[in-house]
mmCIF file of N, CA, C and O in Angstrom:
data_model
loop_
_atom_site.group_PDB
_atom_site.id
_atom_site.type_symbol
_atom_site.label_atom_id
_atom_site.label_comp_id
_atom_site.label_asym_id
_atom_site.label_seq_id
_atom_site.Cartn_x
_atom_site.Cartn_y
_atom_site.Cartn_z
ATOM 1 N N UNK A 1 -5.704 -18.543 3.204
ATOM 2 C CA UNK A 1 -5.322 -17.149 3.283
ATOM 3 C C UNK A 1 -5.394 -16.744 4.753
ATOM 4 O O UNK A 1 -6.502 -16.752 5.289
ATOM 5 N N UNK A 2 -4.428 -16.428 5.383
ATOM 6 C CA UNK A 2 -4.076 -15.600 6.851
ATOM 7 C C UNK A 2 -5.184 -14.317 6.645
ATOM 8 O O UNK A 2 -5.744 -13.784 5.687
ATOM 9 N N UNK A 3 -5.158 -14.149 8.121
ATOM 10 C CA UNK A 3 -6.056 -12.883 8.544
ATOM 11 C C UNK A 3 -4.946 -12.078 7.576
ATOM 12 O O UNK A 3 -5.327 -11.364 6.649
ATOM 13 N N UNK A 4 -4.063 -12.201 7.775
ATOM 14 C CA UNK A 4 -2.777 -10.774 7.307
ATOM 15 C C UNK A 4 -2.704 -10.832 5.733
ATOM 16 O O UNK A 4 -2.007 -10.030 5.112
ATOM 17 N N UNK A 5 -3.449 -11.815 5.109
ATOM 18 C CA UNK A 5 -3.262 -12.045 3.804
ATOM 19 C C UNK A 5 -4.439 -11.233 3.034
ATOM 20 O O UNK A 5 -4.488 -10.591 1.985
ATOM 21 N N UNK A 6 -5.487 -11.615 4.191
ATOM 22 C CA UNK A 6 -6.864 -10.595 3.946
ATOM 23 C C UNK A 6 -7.182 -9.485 4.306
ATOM 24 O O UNK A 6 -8.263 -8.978 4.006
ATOM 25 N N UNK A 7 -6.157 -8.834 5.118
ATOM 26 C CA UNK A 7 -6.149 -7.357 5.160
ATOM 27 C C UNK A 7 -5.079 -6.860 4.074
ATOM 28 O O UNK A 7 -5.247 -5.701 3.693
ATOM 29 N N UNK A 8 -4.352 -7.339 3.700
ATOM 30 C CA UNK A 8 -3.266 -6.980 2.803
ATOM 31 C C UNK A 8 -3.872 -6.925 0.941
ATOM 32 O O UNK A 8 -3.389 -6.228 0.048
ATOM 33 N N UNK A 9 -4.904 -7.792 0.845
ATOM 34 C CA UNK A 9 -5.611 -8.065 -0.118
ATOM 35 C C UNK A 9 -6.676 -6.908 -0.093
ATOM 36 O O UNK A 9 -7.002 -6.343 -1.138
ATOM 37 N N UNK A 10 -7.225 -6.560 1.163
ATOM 38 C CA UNK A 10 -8.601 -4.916 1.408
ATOM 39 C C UNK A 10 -7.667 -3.851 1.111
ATOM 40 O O UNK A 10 -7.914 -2.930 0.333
ATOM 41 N N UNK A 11 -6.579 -4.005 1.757
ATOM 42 C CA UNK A 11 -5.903 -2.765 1.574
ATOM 43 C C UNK A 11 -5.580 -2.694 -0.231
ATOM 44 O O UNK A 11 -6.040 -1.815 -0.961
ATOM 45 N N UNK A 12 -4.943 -3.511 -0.560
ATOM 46 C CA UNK A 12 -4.360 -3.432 -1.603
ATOM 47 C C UNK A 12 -6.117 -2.856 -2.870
ATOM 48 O O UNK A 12 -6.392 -1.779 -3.399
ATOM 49 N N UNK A 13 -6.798 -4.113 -2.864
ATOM 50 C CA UNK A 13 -8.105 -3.384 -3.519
ATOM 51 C C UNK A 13 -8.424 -2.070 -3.426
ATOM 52 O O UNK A 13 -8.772 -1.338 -4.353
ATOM 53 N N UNK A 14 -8.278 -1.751 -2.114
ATOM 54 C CA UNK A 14 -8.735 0.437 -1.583
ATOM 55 C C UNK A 14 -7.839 0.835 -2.257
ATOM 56 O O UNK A 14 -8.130 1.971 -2.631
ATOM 57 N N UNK A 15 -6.938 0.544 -2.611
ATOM 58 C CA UNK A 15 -5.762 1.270 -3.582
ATOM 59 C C UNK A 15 -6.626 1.570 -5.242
ATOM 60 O O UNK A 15 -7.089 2.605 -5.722
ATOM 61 N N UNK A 16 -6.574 0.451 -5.657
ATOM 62 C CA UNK A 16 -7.422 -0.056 -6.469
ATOM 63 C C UNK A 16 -8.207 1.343 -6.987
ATOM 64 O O UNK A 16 -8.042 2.308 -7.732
ATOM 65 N N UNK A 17 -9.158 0.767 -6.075
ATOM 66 C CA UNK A 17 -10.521 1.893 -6.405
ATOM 67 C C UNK A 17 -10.553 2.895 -6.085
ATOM 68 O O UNK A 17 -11.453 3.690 -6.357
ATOM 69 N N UNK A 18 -9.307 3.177 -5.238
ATOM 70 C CA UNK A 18 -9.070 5.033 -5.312
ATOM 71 C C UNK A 18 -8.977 5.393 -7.200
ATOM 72 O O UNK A 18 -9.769 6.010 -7.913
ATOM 73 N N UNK A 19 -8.302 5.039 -7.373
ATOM 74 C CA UNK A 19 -7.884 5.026 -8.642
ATOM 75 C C UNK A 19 -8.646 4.455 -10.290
ATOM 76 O O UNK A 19 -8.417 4.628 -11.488
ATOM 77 N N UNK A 20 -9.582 3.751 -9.487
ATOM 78 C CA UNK A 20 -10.446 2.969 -10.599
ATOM 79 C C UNK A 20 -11.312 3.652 -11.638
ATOM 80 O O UNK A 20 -11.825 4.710 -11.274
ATOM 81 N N UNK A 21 -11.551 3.254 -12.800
ATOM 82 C CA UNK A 21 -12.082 3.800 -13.439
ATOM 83 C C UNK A 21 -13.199 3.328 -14.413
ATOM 84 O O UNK A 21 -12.897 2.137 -14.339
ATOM 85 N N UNK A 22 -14.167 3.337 -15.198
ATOM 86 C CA UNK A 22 -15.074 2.451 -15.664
ATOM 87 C C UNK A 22 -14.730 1.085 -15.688
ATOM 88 O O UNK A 22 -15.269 0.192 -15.034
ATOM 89 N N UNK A 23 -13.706 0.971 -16.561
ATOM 90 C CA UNK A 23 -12.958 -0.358 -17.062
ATOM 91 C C UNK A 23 -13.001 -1.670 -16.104
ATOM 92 O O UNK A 23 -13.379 -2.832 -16.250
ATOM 93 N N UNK A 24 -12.322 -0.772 -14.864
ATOM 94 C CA UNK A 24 -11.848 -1.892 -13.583
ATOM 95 C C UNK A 24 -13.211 -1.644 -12.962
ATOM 96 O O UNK A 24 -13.915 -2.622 -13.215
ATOM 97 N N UNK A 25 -13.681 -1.002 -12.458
ATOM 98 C CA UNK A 25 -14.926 -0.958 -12.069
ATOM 99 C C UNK A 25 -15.919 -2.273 -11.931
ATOM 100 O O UNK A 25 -16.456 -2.893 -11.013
ATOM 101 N N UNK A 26 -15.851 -2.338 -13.372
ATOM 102 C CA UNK A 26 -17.336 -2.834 -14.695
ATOM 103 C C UNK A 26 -15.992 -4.847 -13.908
ATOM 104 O O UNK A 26 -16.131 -5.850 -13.208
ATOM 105 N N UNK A 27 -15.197 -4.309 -14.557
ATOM 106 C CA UNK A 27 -14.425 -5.663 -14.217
ATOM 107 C C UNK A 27 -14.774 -6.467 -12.706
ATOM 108 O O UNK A 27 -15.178 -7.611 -12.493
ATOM 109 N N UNK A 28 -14.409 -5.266 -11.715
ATOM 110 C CA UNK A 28 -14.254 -5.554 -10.331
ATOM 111 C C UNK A 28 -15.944 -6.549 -9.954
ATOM 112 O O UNK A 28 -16.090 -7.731 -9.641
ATOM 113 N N UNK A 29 -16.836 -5.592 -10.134
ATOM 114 C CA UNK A 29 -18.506 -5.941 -10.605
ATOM 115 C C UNK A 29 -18.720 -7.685 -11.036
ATOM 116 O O UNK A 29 -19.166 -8.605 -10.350
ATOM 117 N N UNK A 30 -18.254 -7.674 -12.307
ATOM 118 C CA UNK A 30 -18.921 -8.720 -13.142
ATOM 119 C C UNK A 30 -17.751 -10.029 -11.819
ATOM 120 O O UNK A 30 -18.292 -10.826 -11.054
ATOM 121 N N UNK A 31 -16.688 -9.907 -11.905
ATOM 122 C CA UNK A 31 -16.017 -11.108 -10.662
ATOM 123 C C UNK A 31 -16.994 -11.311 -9.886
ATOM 124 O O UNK A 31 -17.352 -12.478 -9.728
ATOM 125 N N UNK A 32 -17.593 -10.392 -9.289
ATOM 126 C CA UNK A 32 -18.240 -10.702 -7.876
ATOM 127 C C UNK A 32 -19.856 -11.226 -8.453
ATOM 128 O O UNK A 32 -20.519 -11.930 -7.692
ATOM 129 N N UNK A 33 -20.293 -10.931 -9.500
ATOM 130 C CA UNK A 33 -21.435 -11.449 -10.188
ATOM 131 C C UNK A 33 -21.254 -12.822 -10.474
ATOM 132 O O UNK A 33 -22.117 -13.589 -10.046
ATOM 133 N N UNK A 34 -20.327 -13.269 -11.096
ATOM 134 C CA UNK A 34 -20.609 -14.438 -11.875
ATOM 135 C C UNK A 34 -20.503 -15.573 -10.969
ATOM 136 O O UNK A 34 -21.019 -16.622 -11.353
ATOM 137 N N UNK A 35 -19.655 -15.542 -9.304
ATOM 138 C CA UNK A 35 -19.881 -16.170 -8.559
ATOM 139 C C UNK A 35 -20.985 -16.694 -8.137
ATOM 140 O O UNK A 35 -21.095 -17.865 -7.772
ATOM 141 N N UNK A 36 -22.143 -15.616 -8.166
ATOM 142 C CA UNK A 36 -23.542 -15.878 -7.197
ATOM 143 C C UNK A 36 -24.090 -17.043 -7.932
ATOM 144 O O UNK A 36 -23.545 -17.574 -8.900
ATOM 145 N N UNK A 37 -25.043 -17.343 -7.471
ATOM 146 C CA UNK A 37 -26.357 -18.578 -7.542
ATOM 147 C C UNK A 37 -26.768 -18.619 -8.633
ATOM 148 O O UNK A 37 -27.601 -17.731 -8.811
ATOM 149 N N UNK A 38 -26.528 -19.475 -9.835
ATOM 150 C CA UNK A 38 -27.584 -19.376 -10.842
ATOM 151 C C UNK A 38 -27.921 -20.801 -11.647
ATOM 152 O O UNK A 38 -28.686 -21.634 -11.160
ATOM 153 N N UNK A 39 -27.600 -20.889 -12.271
ATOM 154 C CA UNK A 39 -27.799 -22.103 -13.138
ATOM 155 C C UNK A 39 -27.172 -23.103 -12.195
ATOM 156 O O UNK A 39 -27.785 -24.041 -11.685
ATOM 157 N N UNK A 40 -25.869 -22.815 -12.007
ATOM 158 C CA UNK A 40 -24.983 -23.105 -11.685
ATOM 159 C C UNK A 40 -25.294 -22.828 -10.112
ATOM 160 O O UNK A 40 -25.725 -21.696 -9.893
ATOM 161 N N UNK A 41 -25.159 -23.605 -9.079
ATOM 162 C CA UNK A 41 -24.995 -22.894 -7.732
ATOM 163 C C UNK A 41 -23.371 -22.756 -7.543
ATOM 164 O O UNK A 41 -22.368 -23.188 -8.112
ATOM 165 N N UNK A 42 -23.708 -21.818 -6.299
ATOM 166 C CA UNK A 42 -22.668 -21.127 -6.084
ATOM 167 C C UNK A 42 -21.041 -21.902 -5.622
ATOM 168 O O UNK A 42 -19.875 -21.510 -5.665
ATOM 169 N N UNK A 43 -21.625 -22.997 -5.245
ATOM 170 C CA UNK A 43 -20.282 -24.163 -4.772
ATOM 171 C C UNK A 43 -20.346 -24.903 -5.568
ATOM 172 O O UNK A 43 -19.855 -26.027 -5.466
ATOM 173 N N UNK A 44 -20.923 -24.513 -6.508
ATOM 174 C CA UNK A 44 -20.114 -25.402 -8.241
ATOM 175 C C UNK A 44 -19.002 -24.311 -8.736
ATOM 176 O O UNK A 44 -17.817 -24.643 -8.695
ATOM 177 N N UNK A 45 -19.486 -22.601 -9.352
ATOM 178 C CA UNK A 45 -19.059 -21.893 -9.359
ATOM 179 C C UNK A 45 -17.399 -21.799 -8.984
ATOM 180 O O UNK A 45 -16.322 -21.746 -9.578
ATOM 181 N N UNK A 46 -17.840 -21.812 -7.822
ATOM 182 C CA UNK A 46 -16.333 -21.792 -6.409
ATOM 183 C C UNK A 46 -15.279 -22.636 -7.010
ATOM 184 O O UNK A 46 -14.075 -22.380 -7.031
ATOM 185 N N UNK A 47 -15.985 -23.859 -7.582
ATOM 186 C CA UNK A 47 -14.522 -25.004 -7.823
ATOM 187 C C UNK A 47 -14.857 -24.924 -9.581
ATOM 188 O O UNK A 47 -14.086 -25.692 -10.157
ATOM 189 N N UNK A 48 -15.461 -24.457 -10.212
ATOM 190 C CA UNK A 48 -15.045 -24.212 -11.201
ATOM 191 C C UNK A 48 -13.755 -22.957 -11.375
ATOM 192 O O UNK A 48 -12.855 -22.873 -12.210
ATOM 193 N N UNK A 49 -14.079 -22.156 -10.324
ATOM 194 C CA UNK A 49 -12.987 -21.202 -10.173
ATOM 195 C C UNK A 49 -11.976 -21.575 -10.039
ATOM 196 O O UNK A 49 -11.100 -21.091 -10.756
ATOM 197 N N UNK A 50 -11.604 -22.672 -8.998
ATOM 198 C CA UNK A 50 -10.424 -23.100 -8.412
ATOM 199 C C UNK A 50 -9.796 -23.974 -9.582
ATOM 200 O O UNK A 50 -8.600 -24.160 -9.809
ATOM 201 N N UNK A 51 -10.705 -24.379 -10.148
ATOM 202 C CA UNK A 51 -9.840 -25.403 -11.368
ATOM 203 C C UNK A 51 -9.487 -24.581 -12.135
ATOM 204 O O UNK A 51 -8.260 -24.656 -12.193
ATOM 205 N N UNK A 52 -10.009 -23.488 -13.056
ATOM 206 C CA UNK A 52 -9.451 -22.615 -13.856
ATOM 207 C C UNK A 52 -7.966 -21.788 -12.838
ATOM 208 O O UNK A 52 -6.830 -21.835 -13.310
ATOM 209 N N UNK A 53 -8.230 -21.123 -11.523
ATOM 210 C CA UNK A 53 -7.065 -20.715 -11.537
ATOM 211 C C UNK A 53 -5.710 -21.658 -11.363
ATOM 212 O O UNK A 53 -4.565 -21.298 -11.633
ATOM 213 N N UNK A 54 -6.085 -22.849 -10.886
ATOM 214 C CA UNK A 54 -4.976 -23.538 -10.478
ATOM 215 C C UNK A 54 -4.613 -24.055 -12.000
ATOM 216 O O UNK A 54 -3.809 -24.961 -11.783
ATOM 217 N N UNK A 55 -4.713 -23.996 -12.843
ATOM 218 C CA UNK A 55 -4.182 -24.189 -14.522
ATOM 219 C C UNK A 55 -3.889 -22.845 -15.162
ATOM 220 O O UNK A 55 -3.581 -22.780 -16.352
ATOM 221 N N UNK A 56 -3.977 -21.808 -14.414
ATOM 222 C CA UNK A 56 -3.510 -20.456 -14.971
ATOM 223 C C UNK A 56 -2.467 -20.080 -13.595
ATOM 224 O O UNK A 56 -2.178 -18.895 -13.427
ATOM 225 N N UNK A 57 -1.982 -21.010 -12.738
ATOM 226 C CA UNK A 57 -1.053 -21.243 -11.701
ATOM 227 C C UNK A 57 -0.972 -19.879 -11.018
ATOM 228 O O UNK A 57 0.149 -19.407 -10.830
ATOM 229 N N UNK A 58 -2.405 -18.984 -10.506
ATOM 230 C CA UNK A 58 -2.396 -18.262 -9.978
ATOM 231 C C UNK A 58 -2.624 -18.845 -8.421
ATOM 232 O O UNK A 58 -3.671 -19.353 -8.021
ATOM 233 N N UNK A 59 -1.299 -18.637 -7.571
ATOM 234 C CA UNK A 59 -1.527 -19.253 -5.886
ATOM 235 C C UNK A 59 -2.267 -18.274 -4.990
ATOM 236 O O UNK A 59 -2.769 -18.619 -3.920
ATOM 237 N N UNK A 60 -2.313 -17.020 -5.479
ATOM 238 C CA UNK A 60 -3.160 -16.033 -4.321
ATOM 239 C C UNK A 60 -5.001 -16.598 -4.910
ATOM 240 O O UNK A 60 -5.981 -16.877 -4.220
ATOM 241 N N UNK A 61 -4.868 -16.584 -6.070
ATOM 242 C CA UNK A 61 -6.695 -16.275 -6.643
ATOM 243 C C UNK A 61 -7.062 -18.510 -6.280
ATOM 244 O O UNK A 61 -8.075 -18.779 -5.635
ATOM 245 N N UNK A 62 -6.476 -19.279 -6.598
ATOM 246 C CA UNK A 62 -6.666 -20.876 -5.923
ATOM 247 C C UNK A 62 -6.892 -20.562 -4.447
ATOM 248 O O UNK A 62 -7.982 -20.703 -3.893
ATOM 249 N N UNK A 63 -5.824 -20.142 -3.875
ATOM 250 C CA UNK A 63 -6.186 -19.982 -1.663
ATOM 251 C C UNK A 63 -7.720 -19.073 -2.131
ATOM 252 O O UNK A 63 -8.731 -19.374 -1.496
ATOM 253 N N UNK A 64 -7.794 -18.388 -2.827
ATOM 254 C CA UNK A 64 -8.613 -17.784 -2.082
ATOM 255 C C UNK A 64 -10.048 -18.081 -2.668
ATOM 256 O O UNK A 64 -11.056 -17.557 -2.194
ATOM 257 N N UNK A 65 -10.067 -18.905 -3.666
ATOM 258 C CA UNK A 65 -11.335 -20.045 -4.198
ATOM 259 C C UNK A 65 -11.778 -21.336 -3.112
ATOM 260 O O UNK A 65 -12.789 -21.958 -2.785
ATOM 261 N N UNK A 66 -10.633 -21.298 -2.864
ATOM 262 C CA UNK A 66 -10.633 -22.891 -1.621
ATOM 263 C C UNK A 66 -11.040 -22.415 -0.307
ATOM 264 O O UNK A 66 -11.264 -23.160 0.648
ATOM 265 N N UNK A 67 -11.149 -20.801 -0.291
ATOM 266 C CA UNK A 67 -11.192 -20.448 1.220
ATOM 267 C C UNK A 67 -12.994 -20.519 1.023
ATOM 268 O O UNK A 67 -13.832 -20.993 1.790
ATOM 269 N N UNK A 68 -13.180 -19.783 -0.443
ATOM 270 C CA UNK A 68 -14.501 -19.380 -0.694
ATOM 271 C C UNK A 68 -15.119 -20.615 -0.459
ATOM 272 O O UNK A 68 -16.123 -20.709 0.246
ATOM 273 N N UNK A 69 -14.468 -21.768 -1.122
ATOM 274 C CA UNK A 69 -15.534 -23.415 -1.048
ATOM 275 C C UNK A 69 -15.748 -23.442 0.577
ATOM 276 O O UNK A 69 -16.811 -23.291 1.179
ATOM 277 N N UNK A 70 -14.745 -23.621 0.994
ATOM 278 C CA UNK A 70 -14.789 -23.969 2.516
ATOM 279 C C UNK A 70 -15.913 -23.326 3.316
ATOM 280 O O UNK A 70 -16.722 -23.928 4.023
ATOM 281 N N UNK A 71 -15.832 -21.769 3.062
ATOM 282 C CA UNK A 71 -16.769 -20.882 3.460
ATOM 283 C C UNK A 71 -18.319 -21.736 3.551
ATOM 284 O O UNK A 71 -19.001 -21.983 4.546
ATOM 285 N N UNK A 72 -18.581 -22.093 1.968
ATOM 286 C CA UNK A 72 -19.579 -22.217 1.352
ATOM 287 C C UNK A 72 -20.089 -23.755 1.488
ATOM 288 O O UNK A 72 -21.129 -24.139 0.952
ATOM 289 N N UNK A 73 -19.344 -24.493 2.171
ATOM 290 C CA UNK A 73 -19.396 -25.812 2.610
ATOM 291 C C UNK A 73 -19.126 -27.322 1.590
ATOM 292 O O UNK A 73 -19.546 -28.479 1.592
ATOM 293 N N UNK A 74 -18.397 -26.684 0.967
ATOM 294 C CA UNK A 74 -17.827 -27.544 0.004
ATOM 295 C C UNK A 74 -16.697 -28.581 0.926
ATOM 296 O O UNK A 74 -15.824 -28.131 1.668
ATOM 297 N N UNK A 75 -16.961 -30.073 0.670
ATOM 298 C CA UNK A 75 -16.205 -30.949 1.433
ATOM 299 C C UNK A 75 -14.881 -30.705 0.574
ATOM 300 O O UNK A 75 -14.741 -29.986 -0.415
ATOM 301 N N UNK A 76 -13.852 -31.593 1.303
ATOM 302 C CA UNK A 76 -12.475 -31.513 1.090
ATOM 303 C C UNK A 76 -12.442 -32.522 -0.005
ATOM 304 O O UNK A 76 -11.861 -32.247 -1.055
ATOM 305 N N UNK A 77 -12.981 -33.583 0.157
ATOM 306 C CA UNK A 77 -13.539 -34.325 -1.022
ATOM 307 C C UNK A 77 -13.591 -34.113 -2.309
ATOM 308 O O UNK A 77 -12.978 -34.736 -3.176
ATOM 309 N N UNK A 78 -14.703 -32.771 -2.516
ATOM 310 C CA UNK A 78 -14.777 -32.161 -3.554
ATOM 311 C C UNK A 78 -13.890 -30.993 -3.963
ATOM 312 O O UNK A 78 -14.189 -30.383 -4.989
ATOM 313 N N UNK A 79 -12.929 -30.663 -3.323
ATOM 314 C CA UNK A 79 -11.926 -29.832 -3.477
ATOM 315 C C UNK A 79 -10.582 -30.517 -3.787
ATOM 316 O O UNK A 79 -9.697 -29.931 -4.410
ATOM 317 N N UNK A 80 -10.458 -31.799 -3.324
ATOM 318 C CA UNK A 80 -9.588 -32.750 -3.643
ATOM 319 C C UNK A 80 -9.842 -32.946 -5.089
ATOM 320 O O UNK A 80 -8.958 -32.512 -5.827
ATOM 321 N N UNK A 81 -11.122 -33.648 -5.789
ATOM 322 C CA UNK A 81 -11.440 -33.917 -6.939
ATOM 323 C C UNK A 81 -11.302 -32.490 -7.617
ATOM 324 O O UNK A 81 -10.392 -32.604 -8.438
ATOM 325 N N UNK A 82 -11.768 -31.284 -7.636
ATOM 326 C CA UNK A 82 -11.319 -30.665 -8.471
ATOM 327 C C UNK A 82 -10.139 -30.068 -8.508
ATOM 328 O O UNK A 82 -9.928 -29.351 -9.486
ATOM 329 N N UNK A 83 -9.049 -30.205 -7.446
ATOM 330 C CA UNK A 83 -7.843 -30.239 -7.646
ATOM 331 C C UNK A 83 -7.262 -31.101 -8.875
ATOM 332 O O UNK A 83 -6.463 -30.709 -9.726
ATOM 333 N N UNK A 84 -7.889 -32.435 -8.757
ATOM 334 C CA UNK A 84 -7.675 -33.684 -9.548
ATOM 335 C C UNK A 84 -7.703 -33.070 -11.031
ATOM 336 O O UNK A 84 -6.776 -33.488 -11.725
ATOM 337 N N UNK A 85 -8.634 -32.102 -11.710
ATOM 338 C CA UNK A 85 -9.631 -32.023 -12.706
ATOM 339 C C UNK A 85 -8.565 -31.229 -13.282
ATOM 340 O O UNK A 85 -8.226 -31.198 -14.465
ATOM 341 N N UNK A 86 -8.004 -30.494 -12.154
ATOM 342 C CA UNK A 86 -7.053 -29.077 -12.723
ATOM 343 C C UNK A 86 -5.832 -29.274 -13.208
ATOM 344 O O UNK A 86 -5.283 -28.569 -14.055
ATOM 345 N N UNK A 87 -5.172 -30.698 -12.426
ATOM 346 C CA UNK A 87 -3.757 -31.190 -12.820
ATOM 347 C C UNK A 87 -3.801 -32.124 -13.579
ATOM 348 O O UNK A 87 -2.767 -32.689 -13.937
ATOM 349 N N UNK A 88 -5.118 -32.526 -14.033
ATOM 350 C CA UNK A 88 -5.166 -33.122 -15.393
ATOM 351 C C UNK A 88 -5.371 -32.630 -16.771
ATOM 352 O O UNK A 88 -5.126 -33.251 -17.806
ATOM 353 N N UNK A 89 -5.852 -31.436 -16.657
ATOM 354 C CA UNK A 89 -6.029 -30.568 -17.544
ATOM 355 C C UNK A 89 -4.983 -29.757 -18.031
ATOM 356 O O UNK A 89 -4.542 -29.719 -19.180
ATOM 357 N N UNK A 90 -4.462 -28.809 -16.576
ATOM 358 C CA UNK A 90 -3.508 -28.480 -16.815
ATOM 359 C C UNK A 90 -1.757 -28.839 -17.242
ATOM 360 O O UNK A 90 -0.951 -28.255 -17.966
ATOM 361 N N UNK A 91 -1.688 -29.949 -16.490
ATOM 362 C CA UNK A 91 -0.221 -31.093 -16.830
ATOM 363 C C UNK A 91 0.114 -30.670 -15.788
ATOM 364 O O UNK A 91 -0.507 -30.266 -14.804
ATOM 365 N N UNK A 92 1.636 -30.825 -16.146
ATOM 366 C CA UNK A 92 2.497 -31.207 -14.819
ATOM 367 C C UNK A 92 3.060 -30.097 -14.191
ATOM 368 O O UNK A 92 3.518 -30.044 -13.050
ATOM 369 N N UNK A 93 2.964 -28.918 -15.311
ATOM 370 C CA UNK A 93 3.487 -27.540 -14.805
ATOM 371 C C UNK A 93 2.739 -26.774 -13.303
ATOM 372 O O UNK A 93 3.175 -25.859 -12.604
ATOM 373 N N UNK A 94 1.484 -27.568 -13.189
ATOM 374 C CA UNK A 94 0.526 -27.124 -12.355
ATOM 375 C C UNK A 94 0.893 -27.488 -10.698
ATOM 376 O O UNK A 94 0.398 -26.996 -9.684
ATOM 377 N N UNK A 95 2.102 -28.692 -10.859
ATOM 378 C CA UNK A 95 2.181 -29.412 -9.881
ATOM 379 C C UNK A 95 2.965 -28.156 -8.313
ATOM 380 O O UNK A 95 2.617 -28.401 -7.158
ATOM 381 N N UNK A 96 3.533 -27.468 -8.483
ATOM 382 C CA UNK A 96 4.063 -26.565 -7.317
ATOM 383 C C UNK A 96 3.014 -26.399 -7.277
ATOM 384 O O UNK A 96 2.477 -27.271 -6.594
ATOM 385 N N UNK A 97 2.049 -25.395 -7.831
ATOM 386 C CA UNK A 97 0.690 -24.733 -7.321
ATOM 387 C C UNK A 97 -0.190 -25.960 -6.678
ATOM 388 O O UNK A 97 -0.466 -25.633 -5.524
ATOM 389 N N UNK A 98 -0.556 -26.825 -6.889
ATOM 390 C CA UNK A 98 -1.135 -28.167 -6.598
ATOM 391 C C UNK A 98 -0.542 -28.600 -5.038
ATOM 392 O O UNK A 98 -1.195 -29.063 -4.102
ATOM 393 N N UNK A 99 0.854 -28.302 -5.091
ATOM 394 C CA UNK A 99 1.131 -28.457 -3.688
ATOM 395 C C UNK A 99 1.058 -27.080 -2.671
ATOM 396 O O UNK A 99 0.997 -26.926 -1.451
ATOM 397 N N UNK A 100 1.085 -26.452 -3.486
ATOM 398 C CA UNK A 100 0.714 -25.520 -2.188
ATOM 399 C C UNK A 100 -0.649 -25.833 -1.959
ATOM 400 O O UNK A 100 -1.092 -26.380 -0.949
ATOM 401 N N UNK A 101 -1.516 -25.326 -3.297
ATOM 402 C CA UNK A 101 -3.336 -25.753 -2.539
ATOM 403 C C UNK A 101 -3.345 -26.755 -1.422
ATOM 404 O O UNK A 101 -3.815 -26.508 -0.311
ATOM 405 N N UNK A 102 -2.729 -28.056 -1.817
ATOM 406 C CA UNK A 102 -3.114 -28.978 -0.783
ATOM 407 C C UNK A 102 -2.697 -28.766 0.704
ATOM 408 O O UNK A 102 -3.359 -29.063 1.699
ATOM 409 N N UNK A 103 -1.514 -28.214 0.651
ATOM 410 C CA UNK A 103 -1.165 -27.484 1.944
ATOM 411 C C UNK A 103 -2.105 -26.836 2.677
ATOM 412 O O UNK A 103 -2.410 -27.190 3.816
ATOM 413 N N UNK A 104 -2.650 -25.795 2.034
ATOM 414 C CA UNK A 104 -3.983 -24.928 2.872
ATOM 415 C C UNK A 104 -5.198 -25.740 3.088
ATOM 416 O O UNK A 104 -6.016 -25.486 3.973
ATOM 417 N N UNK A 105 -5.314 -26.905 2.105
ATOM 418 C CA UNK A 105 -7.047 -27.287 2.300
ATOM 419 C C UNK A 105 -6.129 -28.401 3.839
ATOM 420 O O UNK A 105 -6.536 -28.293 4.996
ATOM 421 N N UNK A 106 -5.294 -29.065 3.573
ATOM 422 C CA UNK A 106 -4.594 -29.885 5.025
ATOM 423 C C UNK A 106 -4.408 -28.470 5.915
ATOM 424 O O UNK A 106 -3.807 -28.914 6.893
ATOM 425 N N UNK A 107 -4.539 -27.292 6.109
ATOM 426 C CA UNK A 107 -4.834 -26.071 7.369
ATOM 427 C C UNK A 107 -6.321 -26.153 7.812
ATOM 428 O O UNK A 107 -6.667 -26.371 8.974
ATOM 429 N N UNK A 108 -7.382 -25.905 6.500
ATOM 430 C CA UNK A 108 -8.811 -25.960 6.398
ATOM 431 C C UNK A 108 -9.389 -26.911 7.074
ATOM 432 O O UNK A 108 -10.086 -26.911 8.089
ATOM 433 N N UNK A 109 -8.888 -27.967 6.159
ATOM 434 C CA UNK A 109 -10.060 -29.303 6.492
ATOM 435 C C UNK A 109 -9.052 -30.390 7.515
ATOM 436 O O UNK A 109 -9.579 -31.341 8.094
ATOM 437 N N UNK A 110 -7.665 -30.118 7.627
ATOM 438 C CA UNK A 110 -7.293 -31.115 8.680
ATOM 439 C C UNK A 110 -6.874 -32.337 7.836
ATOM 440 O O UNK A 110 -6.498 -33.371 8.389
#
């Protein structure tokens, strides 16, 4: 995700929550919860994320799981393998989204 992708993403959220109301709220909340540290640490979390969105072939919410691993020090390794996890699960429909991910983690990790 570009600097311009992540101001476009703040802006777009402030929209959001001008407007928000219990529902999205309570929603917006529990996303940012279920990420943190628990059973599960948090760079398991991250690529459990990335495998679920990249099989629900969402390309903004995958960049921005892979940005979170990276953040969080997840090797390319392990972002490779759960790429692996996602286009096996998901089939072959997954494969455009699959190439874009790999595109950004080859920006990330080189």
């Amino acid at each position: 995700m570009s600097r311009k992708e992540e101001f476009e993403r703040e802006q777009l959220n402030a929209l959001v929550f001008q407007e928000a109301n219990l529902p999205i709220n309570c929603f917006f909340a529990l996303d940012s919860q279920v990420y943190e540290d628990g059973a599960l640490p948090r760079k398991t979390r991250e690529l459990v994320g990335l495998v679920a969105f990249l099989m629900l072939r969402c390309d903004d919410c995958t960049s921005y799981h892979i940005i979170q691993a990276k953040d969080l020090g997840v090797t390319k390794e392990e972002v490779v393998e759960a790429l692996g996890v996602g286009l096996v699960v998901g089939g072959s429909i997954v494969i455009p989204h699959l190439r874009r991910a790999f595109l950004l983690v080859s920006k990330l990790w080189g």
